Short mmCIF file of C-alpha atoms and ligand atoms in Angstrom, two decimals:
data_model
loop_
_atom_site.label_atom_id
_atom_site.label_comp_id
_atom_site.label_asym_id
_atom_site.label_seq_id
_atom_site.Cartn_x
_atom_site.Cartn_y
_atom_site.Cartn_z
CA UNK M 198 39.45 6.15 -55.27
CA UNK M 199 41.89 3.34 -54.51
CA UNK M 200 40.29 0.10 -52.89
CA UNK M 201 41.65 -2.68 -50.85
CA UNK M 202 41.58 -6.44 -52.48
CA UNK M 203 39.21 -6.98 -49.73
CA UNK M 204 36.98 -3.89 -50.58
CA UNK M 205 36.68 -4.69 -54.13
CA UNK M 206 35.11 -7.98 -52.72
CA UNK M 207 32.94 -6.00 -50.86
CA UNK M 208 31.74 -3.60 -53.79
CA UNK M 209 30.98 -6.66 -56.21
CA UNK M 210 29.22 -8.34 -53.93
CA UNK M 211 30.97 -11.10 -52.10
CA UNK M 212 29.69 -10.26 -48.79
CA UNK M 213 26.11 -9.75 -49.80
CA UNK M 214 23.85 -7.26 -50.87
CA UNK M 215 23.54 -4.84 -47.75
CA UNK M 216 27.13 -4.17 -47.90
CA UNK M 217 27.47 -3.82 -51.65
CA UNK M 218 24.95 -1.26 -51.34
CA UNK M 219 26.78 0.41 -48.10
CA UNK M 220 30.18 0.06 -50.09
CA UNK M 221 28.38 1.48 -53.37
CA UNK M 222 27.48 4.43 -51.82
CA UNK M 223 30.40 5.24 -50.07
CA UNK M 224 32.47 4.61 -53.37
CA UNK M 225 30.36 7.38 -55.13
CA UNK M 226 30.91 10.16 -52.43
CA UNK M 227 34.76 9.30 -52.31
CA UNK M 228 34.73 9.79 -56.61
CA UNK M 229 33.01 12.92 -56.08
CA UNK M 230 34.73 14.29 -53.40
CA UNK M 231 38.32 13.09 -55.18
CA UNK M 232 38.69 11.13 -51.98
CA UNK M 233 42.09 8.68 -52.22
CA UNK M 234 41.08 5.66 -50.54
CA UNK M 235 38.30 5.00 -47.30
CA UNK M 236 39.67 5.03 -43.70
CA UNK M 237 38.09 3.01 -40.76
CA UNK M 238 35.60 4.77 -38.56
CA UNK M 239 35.86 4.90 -34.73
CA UNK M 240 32.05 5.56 -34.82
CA UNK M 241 28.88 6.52 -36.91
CA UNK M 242 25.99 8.19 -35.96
CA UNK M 243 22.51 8.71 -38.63
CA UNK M 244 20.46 11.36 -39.24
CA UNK M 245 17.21 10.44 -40.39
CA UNK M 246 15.54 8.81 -37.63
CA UNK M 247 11.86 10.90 -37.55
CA UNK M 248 8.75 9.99 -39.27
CA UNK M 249 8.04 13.43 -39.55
CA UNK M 250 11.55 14.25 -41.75
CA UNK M 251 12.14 10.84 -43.34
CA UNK M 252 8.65 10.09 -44.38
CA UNK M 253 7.51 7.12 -46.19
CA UNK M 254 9.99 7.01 -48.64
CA UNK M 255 12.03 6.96 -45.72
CA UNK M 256 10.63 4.08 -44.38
CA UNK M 257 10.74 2.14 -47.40
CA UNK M 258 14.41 2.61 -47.83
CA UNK M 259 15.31 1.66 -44.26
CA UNK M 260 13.20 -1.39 -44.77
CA UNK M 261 15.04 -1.85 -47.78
CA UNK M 262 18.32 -1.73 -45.91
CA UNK M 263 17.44 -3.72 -42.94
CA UNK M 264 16.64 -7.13 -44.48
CA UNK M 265 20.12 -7.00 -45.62
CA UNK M 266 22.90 -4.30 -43.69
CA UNK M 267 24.37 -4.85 -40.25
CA UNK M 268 26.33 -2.27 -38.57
CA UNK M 269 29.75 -3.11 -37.94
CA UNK M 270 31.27 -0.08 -35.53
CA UNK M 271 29.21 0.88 -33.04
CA UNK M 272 26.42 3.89 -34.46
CA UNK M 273 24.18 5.74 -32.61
CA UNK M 274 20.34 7.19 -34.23
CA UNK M 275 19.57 10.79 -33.89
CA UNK M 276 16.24 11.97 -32.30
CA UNK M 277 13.36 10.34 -33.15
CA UNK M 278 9.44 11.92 -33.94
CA UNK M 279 8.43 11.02 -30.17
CA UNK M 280 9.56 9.52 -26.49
CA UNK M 281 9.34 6.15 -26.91
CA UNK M 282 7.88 5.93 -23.33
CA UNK M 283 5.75 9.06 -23.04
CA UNK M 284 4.78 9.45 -26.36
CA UNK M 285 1.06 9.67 -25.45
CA UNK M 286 1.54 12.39 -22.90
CA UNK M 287 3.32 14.36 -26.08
CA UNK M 288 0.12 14.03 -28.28
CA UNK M 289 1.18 12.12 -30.91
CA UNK M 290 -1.29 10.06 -32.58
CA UNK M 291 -1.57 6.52 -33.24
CA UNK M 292 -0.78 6.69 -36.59
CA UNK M 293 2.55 8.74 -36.59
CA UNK M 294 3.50 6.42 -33.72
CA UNK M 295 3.20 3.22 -35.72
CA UNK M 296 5.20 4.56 -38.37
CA UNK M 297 7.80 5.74 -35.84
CA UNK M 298 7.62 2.23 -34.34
CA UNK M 299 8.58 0.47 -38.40
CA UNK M 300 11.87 3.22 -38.61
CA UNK M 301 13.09 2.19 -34.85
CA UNK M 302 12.38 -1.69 -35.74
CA UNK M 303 14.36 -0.99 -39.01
CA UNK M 304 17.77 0.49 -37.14
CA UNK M 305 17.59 -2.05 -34.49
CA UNK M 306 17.00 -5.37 -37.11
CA UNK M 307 20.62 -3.49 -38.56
CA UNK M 308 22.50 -3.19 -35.29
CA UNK M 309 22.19 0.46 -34.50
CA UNK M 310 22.23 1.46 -31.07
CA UNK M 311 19.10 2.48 -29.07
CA UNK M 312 20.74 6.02 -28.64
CA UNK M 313 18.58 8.43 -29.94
CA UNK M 314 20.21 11.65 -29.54
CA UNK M 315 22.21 14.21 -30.86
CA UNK M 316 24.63 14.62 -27.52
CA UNK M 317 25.82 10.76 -28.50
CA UNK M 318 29.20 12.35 -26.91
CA UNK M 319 27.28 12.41 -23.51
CA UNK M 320 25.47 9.12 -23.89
CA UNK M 321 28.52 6.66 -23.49
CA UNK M 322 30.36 7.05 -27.17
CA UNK M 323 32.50 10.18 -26.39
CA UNK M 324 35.03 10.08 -29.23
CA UNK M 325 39.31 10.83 -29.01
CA UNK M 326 40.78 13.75 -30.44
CA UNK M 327 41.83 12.49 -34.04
CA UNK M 328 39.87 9.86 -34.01
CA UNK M 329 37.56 9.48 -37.58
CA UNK M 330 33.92 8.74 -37.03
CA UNK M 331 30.77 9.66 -39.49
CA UNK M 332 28.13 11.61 -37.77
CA UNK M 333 25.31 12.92 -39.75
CA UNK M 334 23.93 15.34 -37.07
CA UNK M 335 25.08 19.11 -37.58
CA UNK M 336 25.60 19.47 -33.85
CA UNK M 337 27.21 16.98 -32.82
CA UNK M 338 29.25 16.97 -35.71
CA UNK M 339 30.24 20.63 -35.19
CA UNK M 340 30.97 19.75 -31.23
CA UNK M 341 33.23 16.39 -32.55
CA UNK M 342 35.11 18.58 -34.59
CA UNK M 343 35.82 21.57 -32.94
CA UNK M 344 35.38 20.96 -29.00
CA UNK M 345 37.12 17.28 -28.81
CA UNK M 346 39.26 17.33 -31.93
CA UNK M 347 37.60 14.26 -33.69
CA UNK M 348 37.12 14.15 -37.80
CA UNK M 349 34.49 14.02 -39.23
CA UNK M 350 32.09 14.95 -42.00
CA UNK M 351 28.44 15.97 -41.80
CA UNK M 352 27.27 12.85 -42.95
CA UNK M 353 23.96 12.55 -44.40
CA UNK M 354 21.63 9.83 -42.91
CA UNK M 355 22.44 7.32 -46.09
CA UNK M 356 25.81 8.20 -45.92
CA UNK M 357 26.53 8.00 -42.46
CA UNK M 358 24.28 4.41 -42.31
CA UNK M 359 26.71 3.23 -45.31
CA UNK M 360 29.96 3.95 -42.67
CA UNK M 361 28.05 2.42 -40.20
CA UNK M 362 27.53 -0.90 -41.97
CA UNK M 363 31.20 -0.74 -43.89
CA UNK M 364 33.03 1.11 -40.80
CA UNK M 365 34.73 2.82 -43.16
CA UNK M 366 34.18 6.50 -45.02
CA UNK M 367 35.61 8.28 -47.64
CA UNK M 368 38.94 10.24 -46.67
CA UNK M 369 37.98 13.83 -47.57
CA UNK M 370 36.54 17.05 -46.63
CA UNK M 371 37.41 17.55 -42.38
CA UNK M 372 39.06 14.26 -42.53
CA UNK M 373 42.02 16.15 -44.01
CA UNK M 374 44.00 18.48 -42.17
CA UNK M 375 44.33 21.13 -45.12
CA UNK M 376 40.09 21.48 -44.65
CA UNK M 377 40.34 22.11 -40.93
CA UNK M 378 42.57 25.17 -41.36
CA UNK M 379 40.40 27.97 -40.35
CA UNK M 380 39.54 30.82 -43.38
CA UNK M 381 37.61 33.43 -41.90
CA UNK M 382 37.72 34.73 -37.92
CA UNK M 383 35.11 35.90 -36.05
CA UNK M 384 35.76 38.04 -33.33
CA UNK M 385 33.65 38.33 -29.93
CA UNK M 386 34.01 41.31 -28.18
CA UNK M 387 32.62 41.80 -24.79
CA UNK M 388 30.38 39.40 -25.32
CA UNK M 389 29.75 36.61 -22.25
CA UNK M 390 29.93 33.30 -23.05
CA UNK M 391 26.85 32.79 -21.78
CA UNK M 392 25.00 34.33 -24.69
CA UNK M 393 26.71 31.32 -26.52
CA UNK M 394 23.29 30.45 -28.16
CA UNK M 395 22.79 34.11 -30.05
CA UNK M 396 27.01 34.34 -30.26
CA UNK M 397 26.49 31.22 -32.69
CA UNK M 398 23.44 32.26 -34.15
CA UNK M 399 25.28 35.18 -35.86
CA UNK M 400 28.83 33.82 -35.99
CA UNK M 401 27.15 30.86 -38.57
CA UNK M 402 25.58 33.87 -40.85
CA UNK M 403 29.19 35.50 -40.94
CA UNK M 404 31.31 31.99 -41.57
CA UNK M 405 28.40 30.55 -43.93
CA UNK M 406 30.05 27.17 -44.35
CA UNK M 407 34.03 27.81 -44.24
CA UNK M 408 35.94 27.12 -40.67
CA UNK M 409 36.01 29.85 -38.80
CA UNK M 410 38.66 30.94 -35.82
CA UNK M 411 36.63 32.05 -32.88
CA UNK M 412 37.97 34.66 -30.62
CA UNK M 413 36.55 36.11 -27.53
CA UNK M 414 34.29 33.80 -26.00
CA UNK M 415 35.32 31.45 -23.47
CA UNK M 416 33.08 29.12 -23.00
CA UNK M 417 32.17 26.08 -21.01
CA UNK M 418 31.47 22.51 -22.54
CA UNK M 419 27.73 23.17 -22.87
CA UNK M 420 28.07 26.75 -24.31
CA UNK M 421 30.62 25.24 -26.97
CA UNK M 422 27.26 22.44 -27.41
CA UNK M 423 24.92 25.46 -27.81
CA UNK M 424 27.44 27.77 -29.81
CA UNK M 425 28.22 25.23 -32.43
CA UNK M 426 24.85 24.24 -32.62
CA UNK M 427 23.04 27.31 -33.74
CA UNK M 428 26.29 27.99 -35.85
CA UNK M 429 25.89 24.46 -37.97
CA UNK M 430 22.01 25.99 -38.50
CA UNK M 431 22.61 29.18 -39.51
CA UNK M 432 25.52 28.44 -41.70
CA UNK M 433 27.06 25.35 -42.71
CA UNK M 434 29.56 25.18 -40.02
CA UNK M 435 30.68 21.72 -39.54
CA UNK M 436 34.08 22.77 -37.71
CA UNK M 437 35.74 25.92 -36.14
CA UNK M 438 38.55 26.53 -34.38
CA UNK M 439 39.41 28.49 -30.95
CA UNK M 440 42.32 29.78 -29.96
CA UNK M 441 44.62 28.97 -26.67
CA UNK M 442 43.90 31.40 -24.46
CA UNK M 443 40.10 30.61 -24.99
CA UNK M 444 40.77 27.14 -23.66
CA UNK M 445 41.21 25.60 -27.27
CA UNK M 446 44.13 24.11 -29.41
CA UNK M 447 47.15 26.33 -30.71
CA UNK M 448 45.77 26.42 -34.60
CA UNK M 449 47.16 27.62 -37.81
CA UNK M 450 46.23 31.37 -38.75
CA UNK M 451 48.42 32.22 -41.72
CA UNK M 452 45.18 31.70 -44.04
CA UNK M 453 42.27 33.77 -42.23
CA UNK M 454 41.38 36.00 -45.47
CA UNK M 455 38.66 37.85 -43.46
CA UNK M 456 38.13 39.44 -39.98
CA UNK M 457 34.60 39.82 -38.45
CA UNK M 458 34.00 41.76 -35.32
CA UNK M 459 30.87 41.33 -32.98
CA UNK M 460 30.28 43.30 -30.12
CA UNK M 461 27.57 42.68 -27.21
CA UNK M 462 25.17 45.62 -29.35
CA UNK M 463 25.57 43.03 -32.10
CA UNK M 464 24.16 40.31 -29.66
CA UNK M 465 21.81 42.50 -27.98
CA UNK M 466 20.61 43.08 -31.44
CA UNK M 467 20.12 39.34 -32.37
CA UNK M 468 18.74 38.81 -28.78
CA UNK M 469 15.37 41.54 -30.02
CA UNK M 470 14.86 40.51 -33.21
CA UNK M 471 14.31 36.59 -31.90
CA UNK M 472 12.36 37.74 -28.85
CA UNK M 473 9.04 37.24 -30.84
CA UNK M 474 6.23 37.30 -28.14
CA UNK M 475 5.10 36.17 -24.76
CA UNK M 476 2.42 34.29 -25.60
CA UNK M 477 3.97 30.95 -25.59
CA UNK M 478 1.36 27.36 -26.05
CA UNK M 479 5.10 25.52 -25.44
CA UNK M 480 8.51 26.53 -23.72
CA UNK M 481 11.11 23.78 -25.54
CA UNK M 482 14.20 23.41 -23.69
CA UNK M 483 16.87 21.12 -24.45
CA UNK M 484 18.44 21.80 -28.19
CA UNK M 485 20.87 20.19 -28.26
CA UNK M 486 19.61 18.08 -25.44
CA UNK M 487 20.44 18.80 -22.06
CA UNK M 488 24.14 17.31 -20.67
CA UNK M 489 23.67 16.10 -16.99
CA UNK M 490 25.04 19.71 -15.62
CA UNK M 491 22.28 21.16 -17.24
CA UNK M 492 19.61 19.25 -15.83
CA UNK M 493 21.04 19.74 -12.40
CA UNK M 494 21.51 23.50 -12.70
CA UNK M 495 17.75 24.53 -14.20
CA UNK M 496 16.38 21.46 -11.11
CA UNK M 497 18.75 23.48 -8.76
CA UNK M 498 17.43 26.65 -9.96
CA UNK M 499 13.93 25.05 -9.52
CA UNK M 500 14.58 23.69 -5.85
CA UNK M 501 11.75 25.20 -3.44
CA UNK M 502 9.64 27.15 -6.54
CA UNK M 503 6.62 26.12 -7.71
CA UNK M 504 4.75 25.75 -11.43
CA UNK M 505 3.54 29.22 -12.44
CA UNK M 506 2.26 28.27 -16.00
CA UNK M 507 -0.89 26.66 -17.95
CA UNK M 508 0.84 25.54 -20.76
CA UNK M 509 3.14 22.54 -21.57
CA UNK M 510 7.17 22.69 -20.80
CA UNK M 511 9.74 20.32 -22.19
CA UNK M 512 12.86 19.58 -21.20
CA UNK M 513 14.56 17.48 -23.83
CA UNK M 514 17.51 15.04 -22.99
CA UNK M 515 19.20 11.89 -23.97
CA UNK M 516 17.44 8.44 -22.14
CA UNK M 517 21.27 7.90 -20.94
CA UNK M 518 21.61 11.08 -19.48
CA UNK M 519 17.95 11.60 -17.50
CA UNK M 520 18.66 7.73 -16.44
CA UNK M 521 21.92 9.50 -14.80
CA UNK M 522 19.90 12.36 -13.30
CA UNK M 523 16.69 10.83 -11.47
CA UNK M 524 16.68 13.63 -8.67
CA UNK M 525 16.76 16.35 -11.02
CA UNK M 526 14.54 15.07 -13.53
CA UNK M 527 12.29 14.49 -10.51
CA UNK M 528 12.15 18.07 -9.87
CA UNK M 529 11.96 19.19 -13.69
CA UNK M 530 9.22 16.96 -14.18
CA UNK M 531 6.84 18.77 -11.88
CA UNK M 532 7.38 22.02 -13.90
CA UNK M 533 7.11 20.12 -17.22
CA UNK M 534 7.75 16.89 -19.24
CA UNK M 535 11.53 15.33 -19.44
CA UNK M 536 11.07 13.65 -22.46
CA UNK M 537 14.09 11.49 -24.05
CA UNK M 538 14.66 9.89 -27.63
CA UNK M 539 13.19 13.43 -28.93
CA UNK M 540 12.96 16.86 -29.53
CA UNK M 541 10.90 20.03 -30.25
CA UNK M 542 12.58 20.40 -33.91
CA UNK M 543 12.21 16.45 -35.28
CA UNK M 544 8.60 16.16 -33.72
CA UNK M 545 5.30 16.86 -34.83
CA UNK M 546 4.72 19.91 -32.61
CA UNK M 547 2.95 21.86 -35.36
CA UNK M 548 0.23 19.13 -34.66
CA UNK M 549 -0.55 20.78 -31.34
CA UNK M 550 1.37 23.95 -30.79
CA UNK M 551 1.74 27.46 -32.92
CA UNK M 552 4.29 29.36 -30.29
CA UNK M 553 7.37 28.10 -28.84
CA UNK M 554 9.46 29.87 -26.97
CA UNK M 555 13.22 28.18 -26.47
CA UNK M 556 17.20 28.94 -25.34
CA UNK M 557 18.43 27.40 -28.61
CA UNK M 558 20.01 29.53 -31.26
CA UNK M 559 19.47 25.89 -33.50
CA UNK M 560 15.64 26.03 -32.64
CA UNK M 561 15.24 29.15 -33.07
CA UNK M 562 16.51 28.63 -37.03
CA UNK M 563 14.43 25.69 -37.43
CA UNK M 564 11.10 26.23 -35.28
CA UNK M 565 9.36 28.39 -37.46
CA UNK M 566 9.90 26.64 -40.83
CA UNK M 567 10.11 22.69 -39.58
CA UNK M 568 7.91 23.17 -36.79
CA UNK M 569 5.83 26.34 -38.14
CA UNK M 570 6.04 27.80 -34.96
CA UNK M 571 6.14 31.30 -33.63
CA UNK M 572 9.50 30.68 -32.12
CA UNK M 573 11.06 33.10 -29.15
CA UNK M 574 14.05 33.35 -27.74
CA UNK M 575 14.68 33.98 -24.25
CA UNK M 576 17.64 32.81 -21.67
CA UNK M 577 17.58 29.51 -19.71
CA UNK M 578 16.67 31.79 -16.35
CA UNK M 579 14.28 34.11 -18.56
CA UNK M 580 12.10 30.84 -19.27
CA UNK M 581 12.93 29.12 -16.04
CA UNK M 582 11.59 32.59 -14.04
CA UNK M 583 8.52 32.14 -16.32
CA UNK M 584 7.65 28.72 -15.67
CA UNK M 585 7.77 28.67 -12.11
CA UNK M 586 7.40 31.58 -8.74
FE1 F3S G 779 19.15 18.01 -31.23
FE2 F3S G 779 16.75 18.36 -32.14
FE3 F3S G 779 18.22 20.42 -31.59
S1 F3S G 779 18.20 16.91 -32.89
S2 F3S G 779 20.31 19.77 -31.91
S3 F3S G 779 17.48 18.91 -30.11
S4 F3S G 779 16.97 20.18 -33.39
#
């Protein structure tokens, strides 16, 4: 890979240690990846950011990193183990919570933002079309890519931090327009778009981790949030593409090599194999977390009811977003917790809970192996109906 005079300065350490490290990293992924040269990032956002997935090795690293790195674009931090506000009222213990405390200390000491999310795009740092960021989280990486038009890479959490501290990643992969060309379609039929959640549950088993075009659904901003998102965990979808008349961008077609249909018996399918049970200890709303209209639609839905359930209900959002919602979060919080900074996946619910049910296609790939839950699916309404009379 071809460096700058100024980046070879970087790399042998004329600007310190943190960034040699940053700029040694980054240097490796662009020689394996056959990247050309780096290219400036708009943004960067790092995964990483739980006790409960980072562990102590974790810790140490960050630590490691923090005495010497500094951000230099503005990065965001993906969810962390717990709220950092209403962490007791979550259950988590003392111990996990100190621990959590040394990683948040660590990302501030290197400039990262206090954004703990993985809706950053809702939470003030809404990227351009074209513009190149590094976001680690599959999510919002799939939702930068495909809904606004942005490039970018699922980062991993080192990688992503290294961007963040050089502002600068390696120019491959969905960078390059010849790796956003979609290979494979997948084609809804009769399927509404507000089954987005179980849509991209099976559409990310069919594209595995090419870029698929997606025909037939047209969906809102937060069903293209949820679609992607169970996508990017069932397969490794980082990107997709959708098609004009489904409210997307005019995209080249001329190397689809494979057609998939699914039909709503497909979905209907999907929707009774993930229905699991009814005996839920937690309903987990809120992956990925909630965008504004969502809050306000389940508080409007929740206007004049009243709690109908024992057991604990989360509704998981960006701080930025519930700080824009206080009447609505008002109302969901007397049918449950809003928590921010957090979410059902990334914390310790396995400490407390064994069944979950949730809306997400994403949790429902992750809940019963990260979070050992039983995990069911049902609708927004389905568990709003349930939680409330
Ligand atoms: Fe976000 Fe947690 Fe889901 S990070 S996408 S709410 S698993």
């Amino acid at each position: 890979m071809h460096l700058t005079t100024d980046e070879e300065r970087v790399l042998a350490g004329d600007e310190g240690l943190g960034r040699q490290k940053a700029m040694e990293l980054l240097v490796a992924l662009g020689d394996i990846y056959d990247a050309d040269r780096l290219i400036p990032v708009v943004s960067a956002q790092v995964s990483g950011a739980s006790f409960k997935t980072i562990g102590e090795a974790g810790i140490s690293w960050l630590e490691s990193m923090s005495s010497e790195a500094r951000a230099s674009v503005p990065a965001m931090v993906n969810p962390l183990g717990l709220d950092l506000e209403r962490w007791r009222s979550m259950g988590v213990s003392e111990d996990f919570h100190g621990k959590q405390a040394r990683i948040v200390a660590a990302y501030d000491s290197m400039g990262l933002l206090p954004v703990y999310s993985c809706t950053p795009y809702l939470a003030g740092h809404r990227p351009a079309a074209g513009d190149h960021l590094a976001w680690a989280e599959s999510s919002a990486t799939v939702f930068a890519n495909s809904f606004i038009g942005a490039r970018t890479n699922r980062e991993g959490g080192p990688s992503a931090l290294a961007a963040a501290v050089i502002g600068k990643t390696a120019n491959y992969g969905l960078h390059l327009d010849e790796n956003r060309v979609p290979r494979v379609e997948v084609r809804f039929e009769e399927v509404p778009a507000d089954m987005a959640p179980l849509a991209g549950y099976l559409a990310g088993k069919v594209a595995g981790n090419r870029v698929p075009l997606v025909r037939g659904l047209r969906m809102s901003e937060d069903e293209h949030k949820s679609f992607g998102a169970a996508m990017a965990a069932t397969g490794g979808v980082s990107a997709y593409a959708f098609p004009k008349e489904d409210g997307g961008r005019v995209s080249d077609t001329s190397h689809i090599e494979e057609c998939t249909t699914l039909g709503i018996e497909d979905i209907l399918r999907c929707r009774e194999d993930l229905r699991g049970d009814d005996d839920w200890d937690l309903v987990a709303i809120g992956c990925p977390h909630c965008s504004p209209r969502e809050l306000e639609a389940m508080a409007g839905f929740l206007r004049g009811r009243t709690p109908s359930r024992q057991g604990d209900v989360w509704f998981c959002t960006s701080r930025e977003t519930y700080a824009r919602c206080p009447e609505a979060v008002s109302i969901l919080n007397r049918f449950g917790k809003v928590l921010c900074d957090t979410c059902m996946v990334v914390s310790p619910i396995e400490d407390r809970y064994c069944s979950t049910a949730t809306n997400s296609g994403k949790a429902m790939a992750y809940l019963p192996t990260l979070g050992r839950q039983r995990a069911s699916y049902r609708s927004t309404e389905e568990l709003l109906e349930a939680i409330s009379r």
